[in-house]
Coordinates of C-alpha atoms (C1' of nucleotides) in Angstrom, one line a residue:
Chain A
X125 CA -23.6 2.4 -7.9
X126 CA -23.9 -1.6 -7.5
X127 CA -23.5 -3.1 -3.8
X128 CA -23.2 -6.6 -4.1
X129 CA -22.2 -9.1 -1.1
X130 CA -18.9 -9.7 -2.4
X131 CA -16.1 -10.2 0.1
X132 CA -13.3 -8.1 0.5
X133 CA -9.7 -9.4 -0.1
X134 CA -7.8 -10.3 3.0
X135 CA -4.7 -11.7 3.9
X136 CA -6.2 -13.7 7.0
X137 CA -8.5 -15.7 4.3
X138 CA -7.4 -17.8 1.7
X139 CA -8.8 -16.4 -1.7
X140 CA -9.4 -19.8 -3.0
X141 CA -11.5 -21.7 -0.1
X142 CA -12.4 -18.9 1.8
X143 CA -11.0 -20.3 5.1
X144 CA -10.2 -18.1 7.5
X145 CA -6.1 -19.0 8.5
X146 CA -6.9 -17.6 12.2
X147 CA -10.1 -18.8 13.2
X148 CA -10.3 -21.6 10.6
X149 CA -13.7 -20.4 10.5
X150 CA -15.0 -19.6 6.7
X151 CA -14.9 -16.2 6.0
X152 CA -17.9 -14.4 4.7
X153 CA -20.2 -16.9 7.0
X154 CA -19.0 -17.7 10.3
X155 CA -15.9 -16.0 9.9
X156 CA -16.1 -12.5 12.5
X157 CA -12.0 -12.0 12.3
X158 CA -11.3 -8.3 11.0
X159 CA -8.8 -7.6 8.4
X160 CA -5.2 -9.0 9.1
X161 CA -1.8 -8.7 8.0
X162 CA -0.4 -12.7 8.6
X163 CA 3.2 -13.4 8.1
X164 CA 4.1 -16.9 7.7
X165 CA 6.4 -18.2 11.0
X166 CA 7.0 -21.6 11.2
X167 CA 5.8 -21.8 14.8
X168 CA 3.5 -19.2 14.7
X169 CA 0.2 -18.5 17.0
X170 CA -1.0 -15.7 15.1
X171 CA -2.6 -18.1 12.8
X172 CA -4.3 -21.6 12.8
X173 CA -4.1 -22.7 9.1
X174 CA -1.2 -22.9 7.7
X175 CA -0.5 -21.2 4.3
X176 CA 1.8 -20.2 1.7
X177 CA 2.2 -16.6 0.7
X178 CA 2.4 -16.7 -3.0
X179 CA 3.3 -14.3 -6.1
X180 CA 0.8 -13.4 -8.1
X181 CA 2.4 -10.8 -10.0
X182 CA 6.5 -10.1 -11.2
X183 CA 6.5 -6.7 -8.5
X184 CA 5.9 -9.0 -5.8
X185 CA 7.9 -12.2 -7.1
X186 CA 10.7 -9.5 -7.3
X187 CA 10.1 -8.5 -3.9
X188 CA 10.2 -11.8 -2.5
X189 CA 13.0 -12.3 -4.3
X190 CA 11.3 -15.6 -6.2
X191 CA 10.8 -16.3 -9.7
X192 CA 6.8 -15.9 -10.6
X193 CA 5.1 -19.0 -10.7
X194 CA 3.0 -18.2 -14.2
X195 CA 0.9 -21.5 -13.9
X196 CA 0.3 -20.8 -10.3
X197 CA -0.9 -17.3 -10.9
X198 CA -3.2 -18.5 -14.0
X199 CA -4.3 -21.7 -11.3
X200 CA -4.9 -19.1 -9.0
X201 CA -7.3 -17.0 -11.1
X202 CA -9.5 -19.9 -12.1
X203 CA -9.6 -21.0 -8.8
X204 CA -10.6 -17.7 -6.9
X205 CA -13.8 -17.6 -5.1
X206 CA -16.0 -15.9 -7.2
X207 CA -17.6 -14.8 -3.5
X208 CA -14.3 -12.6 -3.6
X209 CA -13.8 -9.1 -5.1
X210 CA -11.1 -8.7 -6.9
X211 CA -11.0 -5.4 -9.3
X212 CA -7.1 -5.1 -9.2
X213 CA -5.3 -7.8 -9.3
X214 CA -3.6 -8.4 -6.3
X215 CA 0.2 -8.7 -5.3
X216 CA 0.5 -11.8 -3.4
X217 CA -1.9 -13.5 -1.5
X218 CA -1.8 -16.5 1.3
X219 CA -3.3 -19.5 0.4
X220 CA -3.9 -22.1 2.9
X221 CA -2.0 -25.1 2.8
X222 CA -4.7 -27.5 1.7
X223 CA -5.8 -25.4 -1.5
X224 CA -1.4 -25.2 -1.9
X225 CA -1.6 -29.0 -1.4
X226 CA -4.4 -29.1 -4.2
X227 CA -2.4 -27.0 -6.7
X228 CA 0.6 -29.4 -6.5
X229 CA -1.7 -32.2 -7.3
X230 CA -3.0 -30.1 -10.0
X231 CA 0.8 -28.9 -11.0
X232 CA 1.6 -32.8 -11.0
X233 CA -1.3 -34.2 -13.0
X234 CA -0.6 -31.6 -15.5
X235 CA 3.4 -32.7 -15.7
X236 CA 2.6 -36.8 -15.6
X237 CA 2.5 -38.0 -19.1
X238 CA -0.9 -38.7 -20.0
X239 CA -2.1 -41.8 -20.4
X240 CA -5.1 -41.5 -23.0
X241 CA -6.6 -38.6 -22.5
X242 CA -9.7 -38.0 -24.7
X243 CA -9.2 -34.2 -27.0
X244 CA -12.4 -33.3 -24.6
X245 CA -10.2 -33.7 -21.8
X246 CA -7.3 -32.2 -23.0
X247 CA -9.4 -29.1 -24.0
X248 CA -10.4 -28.6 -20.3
X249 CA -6.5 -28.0 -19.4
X250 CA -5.8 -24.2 -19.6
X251 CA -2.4 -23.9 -20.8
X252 CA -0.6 -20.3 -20.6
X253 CA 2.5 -19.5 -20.6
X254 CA 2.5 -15.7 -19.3
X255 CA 6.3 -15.1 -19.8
X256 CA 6.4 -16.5 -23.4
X257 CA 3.0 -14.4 -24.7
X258 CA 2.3 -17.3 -26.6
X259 CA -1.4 -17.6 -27.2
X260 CA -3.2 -19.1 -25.0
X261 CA -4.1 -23.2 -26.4
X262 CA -7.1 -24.2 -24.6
X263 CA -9.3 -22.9 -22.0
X264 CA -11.5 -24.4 -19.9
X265 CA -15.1 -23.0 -20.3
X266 CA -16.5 -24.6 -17.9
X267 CA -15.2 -22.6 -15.1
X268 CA -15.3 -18.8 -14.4
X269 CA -11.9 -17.8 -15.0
X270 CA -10.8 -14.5 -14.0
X271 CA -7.5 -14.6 -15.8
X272 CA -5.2 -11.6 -16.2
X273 CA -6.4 -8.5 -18.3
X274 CA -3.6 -9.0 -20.7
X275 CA -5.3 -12.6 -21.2
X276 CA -8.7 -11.3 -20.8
X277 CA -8.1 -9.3 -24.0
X278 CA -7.5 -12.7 -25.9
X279 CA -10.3 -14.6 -23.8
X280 CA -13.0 -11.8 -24.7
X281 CA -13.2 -13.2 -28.1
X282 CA -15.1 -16.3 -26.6
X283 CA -18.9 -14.9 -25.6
X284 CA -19.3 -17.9 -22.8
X285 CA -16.5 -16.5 -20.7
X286 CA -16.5 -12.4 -21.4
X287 CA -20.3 -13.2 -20.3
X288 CA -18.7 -15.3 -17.4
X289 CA -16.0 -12.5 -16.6
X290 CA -18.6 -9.9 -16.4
X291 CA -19.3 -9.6 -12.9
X292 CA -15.6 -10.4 -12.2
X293 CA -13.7 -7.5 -14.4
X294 CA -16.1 -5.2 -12.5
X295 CA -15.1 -6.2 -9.5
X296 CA -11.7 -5.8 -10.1
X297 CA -11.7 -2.5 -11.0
X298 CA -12.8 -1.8 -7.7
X299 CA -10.7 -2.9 -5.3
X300 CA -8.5 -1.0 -3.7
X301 CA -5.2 -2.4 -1.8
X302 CA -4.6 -2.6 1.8
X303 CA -1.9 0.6 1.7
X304 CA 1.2 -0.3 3.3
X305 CA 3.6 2.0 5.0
X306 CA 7.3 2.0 5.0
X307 CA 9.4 4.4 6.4
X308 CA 12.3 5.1 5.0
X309 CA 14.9 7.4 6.4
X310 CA 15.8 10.8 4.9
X311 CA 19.3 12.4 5.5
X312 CA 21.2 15.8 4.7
X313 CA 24.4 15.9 2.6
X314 CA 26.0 19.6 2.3
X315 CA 26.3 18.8 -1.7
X316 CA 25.8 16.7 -4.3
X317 CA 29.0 16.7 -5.8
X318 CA 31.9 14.1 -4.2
X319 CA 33.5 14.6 -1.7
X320 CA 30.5 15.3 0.3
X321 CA 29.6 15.1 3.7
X322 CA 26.4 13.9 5.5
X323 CA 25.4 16.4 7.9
X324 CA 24.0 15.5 11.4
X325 CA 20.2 14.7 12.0
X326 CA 17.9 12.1 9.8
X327 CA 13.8 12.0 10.2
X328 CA 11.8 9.4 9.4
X329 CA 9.2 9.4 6.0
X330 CA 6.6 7.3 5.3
X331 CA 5.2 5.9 2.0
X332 CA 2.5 4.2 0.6
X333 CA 5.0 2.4 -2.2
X334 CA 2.1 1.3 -4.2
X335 CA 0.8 4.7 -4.8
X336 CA 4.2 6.9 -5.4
X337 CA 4.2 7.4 -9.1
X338 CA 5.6 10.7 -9.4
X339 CA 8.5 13.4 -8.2
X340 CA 5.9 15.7 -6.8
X341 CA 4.9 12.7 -4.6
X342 CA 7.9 12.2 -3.0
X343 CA 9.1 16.2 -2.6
X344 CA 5.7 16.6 -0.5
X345 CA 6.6 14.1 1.7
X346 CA 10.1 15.8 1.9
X347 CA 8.9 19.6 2.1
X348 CA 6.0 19.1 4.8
X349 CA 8.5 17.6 7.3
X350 CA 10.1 19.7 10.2
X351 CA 13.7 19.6 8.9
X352 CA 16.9 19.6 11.1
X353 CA 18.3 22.8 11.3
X354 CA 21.4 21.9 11.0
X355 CA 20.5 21.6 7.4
X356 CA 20.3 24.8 6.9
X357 CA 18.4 25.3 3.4
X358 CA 18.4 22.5 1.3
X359 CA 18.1 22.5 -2.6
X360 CA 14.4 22.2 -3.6
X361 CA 13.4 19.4 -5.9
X362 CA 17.3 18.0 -5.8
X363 CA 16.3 14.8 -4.3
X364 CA 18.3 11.2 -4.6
X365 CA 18.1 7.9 -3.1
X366 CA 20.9 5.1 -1.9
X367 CA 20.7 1.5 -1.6
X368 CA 22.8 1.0 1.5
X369 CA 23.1 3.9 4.1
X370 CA 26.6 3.8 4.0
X371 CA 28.3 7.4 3.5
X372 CA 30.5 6.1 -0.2
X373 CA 26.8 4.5 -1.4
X374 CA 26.1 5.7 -4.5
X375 CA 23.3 8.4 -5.1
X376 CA 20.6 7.8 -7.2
X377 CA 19.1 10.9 -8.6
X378 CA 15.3 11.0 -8.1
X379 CA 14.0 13.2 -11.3
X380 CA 12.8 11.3 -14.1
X381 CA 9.9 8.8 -13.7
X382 CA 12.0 5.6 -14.2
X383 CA 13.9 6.9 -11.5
X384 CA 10.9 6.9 -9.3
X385 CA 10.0 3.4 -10.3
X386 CA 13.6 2.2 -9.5
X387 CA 13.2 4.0 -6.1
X388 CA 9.6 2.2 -5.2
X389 CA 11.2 -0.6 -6.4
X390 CA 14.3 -0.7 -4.5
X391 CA 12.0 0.1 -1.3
X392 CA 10.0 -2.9 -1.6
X393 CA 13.2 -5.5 -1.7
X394 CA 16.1 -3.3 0.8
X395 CA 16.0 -2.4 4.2
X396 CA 18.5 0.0 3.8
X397 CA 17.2 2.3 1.5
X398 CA 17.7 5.9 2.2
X399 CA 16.2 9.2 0.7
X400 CA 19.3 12.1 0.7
X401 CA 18.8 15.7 0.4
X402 CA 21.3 18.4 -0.1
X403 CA 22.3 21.5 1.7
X404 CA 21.5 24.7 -1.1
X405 CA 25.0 26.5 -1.7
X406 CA 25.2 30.2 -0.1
X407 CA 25.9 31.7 -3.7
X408 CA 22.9 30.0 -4.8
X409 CA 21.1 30.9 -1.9
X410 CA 22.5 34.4 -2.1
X411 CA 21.5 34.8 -5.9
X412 CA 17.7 33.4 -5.0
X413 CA 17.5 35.3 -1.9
X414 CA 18.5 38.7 -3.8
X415 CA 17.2 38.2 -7.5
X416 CA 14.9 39.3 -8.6
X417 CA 11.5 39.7 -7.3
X418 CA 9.1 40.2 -10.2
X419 CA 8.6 37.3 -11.8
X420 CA 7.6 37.5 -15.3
X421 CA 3.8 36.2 -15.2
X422 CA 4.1 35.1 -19.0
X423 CA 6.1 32.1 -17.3
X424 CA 3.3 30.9 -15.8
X425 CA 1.9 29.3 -19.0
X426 CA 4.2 26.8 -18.2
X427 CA 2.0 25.8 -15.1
X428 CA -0.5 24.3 -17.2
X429 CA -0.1 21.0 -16.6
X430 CA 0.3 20.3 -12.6
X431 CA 3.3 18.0 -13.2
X432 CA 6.3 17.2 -10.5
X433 CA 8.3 20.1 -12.7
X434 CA 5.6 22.8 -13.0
X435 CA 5.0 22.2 -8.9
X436 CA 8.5 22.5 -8.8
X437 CA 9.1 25.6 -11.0
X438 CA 5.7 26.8 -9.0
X439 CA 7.8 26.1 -5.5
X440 CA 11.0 28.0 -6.6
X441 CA 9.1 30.9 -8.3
X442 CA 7.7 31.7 -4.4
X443 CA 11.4 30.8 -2.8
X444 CA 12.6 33.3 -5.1
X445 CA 10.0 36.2 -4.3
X446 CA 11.1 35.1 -0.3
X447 CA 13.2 38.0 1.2
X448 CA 15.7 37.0 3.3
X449 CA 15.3 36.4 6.9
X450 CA 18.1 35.5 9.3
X451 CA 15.3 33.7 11.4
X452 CA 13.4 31.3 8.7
X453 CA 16.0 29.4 6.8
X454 CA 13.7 27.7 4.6
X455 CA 11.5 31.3 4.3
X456 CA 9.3 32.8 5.5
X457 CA 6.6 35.8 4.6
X458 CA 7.1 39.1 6.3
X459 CA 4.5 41.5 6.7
X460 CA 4.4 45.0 6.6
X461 CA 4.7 45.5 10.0
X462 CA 8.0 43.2 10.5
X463 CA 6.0 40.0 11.6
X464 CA 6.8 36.8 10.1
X465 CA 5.2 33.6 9.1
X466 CA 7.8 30.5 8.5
X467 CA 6.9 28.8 5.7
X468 CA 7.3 24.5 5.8
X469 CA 6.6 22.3 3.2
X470 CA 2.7 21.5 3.5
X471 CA 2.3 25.3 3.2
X472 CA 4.8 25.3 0.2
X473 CA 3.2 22.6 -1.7
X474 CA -0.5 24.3 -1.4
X475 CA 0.6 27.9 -2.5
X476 CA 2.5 26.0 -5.2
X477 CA -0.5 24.0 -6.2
X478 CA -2.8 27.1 -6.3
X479 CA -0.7 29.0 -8.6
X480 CA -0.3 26.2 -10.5
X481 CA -4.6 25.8 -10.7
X482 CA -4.4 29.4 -11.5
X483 CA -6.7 29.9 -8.7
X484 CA -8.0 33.8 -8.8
X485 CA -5.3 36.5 -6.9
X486 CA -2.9 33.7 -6.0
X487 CA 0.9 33.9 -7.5
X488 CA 4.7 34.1 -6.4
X489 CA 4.1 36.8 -4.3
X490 CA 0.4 36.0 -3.3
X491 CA -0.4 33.3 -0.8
X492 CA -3.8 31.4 -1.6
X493 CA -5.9 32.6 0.8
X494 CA -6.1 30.0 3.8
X495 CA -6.1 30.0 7.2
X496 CA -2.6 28.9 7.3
X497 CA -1.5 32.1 5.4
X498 CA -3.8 34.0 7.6
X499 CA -2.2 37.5 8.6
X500 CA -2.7 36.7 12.3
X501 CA -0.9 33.7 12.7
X502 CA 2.5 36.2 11.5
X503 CA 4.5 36.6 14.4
X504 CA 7.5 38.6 15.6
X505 CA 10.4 36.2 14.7
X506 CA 12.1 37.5 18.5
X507 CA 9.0 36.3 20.1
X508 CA 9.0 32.9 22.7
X509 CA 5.6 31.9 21.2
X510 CA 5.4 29.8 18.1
X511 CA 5.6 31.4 14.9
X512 CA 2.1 30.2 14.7
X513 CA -1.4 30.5 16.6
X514 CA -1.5 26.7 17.7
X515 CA -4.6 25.1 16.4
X516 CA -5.6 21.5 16.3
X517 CA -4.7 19.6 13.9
X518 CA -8.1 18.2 13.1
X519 CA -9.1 22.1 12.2
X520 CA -6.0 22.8 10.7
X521 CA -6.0 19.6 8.4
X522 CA -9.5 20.1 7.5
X523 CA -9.0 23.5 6.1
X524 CA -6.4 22.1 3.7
X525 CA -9.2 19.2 3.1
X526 CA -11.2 22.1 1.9
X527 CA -9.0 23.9 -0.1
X528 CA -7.6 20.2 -2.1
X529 CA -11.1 19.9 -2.4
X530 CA -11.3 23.2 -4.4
X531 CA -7.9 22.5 -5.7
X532 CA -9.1 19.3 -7.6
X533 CA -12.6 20.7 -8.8
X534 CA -11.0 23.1 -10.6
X535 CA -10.5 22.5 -14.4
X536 CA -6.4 22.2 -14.2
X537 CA -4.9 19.4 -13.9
X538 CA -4.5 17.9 -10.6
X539 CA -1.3 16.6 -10.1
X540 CA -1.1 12.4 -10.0
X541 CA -1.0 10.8 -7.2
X542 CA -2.4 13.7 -5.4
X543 CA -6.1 12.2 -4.4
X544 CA -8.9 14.1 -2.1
X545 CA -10.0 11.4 -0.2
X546 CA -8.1 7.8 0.0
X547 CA -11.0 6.7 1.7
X548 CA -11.4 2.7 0.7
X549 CA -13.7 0.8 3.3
X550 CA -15.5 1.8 6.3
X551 CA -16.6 -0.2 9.7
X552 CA -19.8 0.4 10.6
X553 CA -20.4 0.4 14.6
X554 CA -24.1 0.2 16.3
X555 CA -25.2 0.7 19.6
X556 CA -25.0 -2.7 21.2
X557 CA -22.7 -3.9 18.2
X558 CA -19.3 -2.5 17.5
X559 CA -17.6 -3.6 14.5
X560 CA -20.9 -4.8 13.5
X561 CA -19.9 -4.8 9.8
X562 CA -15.9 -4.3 8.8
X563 CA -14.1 -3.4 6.0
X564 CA -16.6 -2.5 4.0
X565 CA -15.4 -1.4 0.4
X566 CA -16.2 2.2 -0.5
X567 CA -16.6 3.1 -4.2
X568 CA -16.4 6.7 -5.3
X569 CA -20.0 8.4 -5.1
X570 CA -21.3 6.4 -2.3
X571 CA -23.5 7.9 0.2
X572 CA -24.3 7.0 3.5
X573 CA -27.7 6.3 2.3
X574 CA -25.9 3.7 0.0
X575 CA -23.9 2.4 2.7
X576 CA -26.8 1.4 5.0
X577 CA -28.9 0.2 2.2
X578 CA -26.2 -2.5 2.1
X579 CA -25.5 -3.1 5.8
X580 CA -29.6 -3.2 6.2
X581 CA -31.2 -4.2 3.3
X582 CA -34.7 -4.1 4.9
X583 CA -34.9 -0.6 5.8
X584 CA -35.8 0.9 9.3
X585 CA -37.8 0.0 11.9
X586 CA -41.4 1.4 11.2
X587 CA -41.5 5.3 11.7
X588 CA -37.7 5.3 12.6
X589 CA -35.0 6.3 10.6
X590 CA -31.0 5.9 10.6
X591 CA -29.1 8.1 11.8
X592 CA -25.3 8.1 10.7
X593 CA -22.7 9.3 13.2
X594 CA -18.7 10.5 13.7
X595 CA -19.4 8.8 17.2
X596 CA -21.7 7.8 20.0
X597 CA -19.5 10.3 22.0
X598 CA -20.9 13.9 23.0
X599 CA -20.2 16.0 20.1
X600 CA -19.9 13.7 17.9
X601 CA -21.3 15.2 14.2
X602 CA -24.2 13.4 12.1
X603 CA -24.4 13.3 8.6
X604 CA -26.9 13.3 6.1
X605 CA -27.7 10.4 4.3
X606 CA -27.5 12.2 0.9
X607 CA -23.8 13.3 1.7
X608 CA -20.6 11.1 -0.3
X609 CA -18.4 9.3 2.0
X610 CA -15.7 10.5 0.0
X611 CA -16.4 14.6 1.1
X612 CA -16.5 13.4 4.8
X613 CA -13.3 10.9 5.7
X614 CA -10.1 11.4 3.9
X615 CA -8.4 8.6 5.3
X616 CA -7.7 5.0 3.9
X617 CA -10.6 3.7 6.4
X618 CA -13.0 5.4 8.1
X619 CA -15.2 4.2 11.2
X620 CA -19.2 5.0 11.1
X621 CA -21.3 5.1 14.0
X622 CA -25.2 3.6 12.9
X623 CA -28.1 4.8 15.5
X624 CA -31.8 4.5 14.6
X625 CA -34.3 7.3 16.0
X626 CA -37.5 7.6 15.6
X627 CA -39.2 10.2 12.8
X628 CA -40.9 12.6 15.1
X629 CA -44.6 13.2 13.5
X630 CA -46.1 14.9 16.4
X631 CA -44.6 18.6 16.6
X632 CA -47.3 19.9 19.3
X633 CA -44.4 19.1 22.3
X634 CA -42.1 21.1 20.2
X635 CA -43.6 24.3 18.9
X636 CA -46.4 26.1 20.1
Chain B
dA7 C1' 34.1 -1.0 7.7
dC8 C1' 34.2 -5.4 6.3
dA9 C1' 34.2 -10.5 6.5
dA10 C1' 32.9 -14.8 8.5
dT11 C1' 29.7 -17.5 10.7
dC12 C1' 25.4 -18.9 12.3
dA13 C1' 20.4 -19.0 12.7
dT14 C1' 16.2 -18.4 10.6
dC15 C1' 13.1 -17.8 6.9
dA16 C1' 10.4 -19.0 2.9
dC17 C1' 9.7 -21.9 -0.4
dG18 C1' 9.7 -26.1 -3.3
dC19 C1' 9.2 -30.6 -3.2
dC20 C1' 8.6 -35.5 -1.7
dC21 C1' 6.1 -39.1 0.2
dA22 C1' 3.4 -42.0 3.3
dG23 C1' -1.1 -42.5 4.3
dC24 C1' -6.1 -41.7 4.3
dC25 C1' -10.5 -41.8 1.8
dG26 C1' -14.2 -42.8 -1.4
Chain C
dC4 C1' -6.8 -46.9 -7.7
dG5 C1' -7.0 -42.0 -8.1
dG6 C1' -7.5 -38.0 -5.5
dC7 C1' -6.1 -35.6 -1.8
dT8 C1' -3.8 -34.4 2.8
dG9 C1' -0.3 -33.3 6.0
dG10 C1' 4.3 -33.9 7.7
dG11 C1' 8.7 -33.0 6.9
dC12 C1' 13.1 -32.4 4.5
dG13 C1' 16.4 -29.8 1.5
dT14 C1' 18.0 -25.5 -0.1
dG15 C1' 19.0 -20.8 -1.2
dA16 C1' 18.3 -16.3 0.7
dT17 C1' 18.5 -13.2 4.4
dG18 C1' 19.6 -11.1 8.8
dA19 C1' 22.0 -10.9 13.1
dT20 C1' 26.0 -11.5 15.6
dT21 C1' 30.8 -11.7 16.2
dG22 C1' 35.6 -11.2 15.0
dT23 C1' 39.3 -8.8 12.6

DNA sequence: ACAATCATCACGCCCAGCCG
DNA sequence: CGGCTGGGCGTGATGATTGT
């Protein structure tokens, strides 16, 4: 892997000049301000400088509501500082109100009539038009111009500025976006059909909109909530969306992947958005609840590919093998000896996902084998203690850690969207320094070893050695340098405590 | 539940003035 | 005089509040 000292993309700096809007301070010298969301107020402490958020793409021109500015976005591009790393383009982006200033002076010069302009000078003056696809005329090569893929492809031909993009284009396929959640409400009809009725209760789910791609996406967030139970059962996979939360707005059904787009889509712009869900019908849930058991295995061939179906298929082959309990509405496994073990949607979507990976003894009937299916956590469904043995979250999420981790080194297919780790930058803490270095962009493969190679480039101390941390704290674990961020945190950003120790040489104090 | 009204936001744009 | 800056205005969109 390459570690260069290439900034991050914030929203508290101007991409262009670098400035930070909240300390004014430029960012990547004197700048120490951590990542921040700004939102532009008109009387507004939160920032110094004043900017302009701006479009840089038609997803967030359509969420503002505004028409894309194409000669902005192309002004934008060649104007980036190449101190910056882009490797996806980003949304939008605030740009302080003096580099604004100097693109209406650009925008203007380029609108006056020209007096007599030379044909060198007119062959500095990229013109694009991104909407019409026209070919691009000129194009300044004088300048690095990170332009749009799409006009990358056309600018390649020209060895000056592929060699010029190099570094750039690498960079951008780097970067990772600052996830953003929204929570959007999800509510309970009794059916899908009109005249229907909501039913009482509503929790709260969040997304990251810029990474739901698929179905399968969107029914795990749904299935590893605690529903109301005044739901009852609901219909697995039957999922819609409406734009308003009024009871007569329309339902959107959430199945194909336009659909899903439209959703993420809709999200972004309304407030109002709201995912629906729909009570099963008893003869449905009679027929499921009494069919049959056996499930011919021959089916599974169509588990081959983990898509949102085949999770889905995967999900109802184990509701159907469910008996029926009076106790677990949305099922349950019963043991032998009359103990039960409620089933919610995380534990759903794994079972699901190991049949679907094929993974050795695991099918309809067959629980992978993970602590959360563990025979002792069944309890008697009369009992006053909790259907299961309470365990921390931190143990109980890191067993599933382990068994994604499994899950996705196995040959099949992972399902999209579904990553290991979304582990994207790291803050690195010392001893008399915390937050000593933020944000730091993580790429897939790095090490620890990697890591502080970058934050120290000079090595340790003589006869010392770094020693990486979960935290200063007691009990806080250590890592090895050899070991990939990526196995360790699993979150979106991941905090790093840095100590130095000394390489003990002499072992006569130690050992006899 | 819906409509009307008002306040605020976010943006584009203009223009006076400063500077080299 | 050209390049640039910063203040401020106009306008459409949006959200909150109030009335019916």
């Amino acid at each position: 892997m390459s570690q260069t000292n290439s900034l991050q993309f914030r929203p508290n700096a101007c991409p262009l000049c670098l400035i930070c809007l909240v300390c004014t301070k430029i960012y990547g010298e004197d700048c120490i301000c951590p990542y921040k969301e700004l939102k532009w107020k008109r009387k507004s402490d939160e920032y110094i400088i004043d900017f302009r958020h701006k479009s840089l793409d038609k997803v967030a021109a359509r969420k503002q509501k505004t028409k894309l500015d194409n000669e902005f976005v192309s002004w934008f591009y060649k104007n980036i500082s190449p101190n910056l790393e882009i490797s996806e383009e980003p949304h939008d982006a605030n740009i302080c109100r003096s580099c604004i200033n100097k693109y209406e002076y650009y925008k203007r010069t380029l609108n006056r009539p020209k007096k007599t302009k030379s044909k060198s000078d007119l062959a500095s003056k990229t013109v694009i038009d991104l909407d019409s696809g026209d070919a691009i005329d000129t194009v300044d090569l004088t300048k690095l111009s990170p332009l749009k893929p799409s006009q990358e492809h056309n600018l390649q031909k020209t060895n000056t500025l592929s060699n010029l993009n190099i570094p750039t284009q690498d960079k951008k396929q780097n970067l990772q976006k600052q996830p953003i959640t929204t929570y959007i409400p999800l509510v309970c009809f009794n059916q899908f059909q009109k005249p229907r009725k909501k039913l009482d209760g509503a929790i709260s789910l969040s997304f990251n909109l810029d990474e739901i791609q698929t179905f399968g996406q969107i029914d795990e967030e749904i299935l590893s909530k605690e529903l109301p139970k005044t739901w009852g059962k609901i219909e697995i996979g039957l999922y819609s969306y409406q734009l308003s939360r009024g009871v007569g707005a329309d339902h959107f059904n959430l199945k194909s992947k336009d659909s899903i787009l439209a959703f993420v889509d809709e999200a972004r712009r309304r407030k109002n958005i709201q995912l629906s869900v729909y009570q099963e019908k008893t003869t449905k849930c009679k027929a499921i609840t009494y069919g049959s058991s056996v499930i011919d295995t021959n089916n599974f061939t169509t588990y081959e590919n983990e898509t949102e179906s085949t999770l889905d298929n995967a999900k109802k082959a184990i509701y159907k093998n469910l008996k029926e309990c009076p106790y677990h509405i949305q099922g349950c496994l019963i043991a032998e000896d009359g103990r039960h073990l409620k089933l919610n949607g995380e534990s759903m979507t794994l079972w699901a996902r190991a049949m679907v990976s094929r993974i050795k003894g695991v099918d309809e009937i067959t629980p992978p084998p993970l602590p959360i299916f563990d025979k002792n956590k069944y309890k008697f469904p009369n009992s006053k203690t909790t259907t299961q043995i309470p365990e921390t979250l931190d143990i109980r999420r890191k067993s599933i850690d382990l068994y994604n981790h499994e899950l996705a080194v196995s040959t099949v297919v992972q399902q999209s969207g579904t990553t290991l780790s979304m582990l994207h930058s790291v803050t690195i803490h010392l001893k008399k320094r915390s937050h000593f270095k933020e944000n730091i962009y993580v790429t897939k493969g790095m090490t620890f070893a990697d890591l502080i190679s970058f934050v120290f480039p000079a090595g340790p101390l003589k006869e010392k050695r770094f020693i990486f941390k979960s935290s200063f704290d007691t009990g806080g674990k250590q890592f090895l340098p050899e070991q990939m961020l990526h196995d360790i945190f699993h979150e979106e950003h991941a905090d790093i405590w840095v100590d130095m120790e000394e390489i003990i040489s002499n072992y006569d104090d130690l050992f006899d």
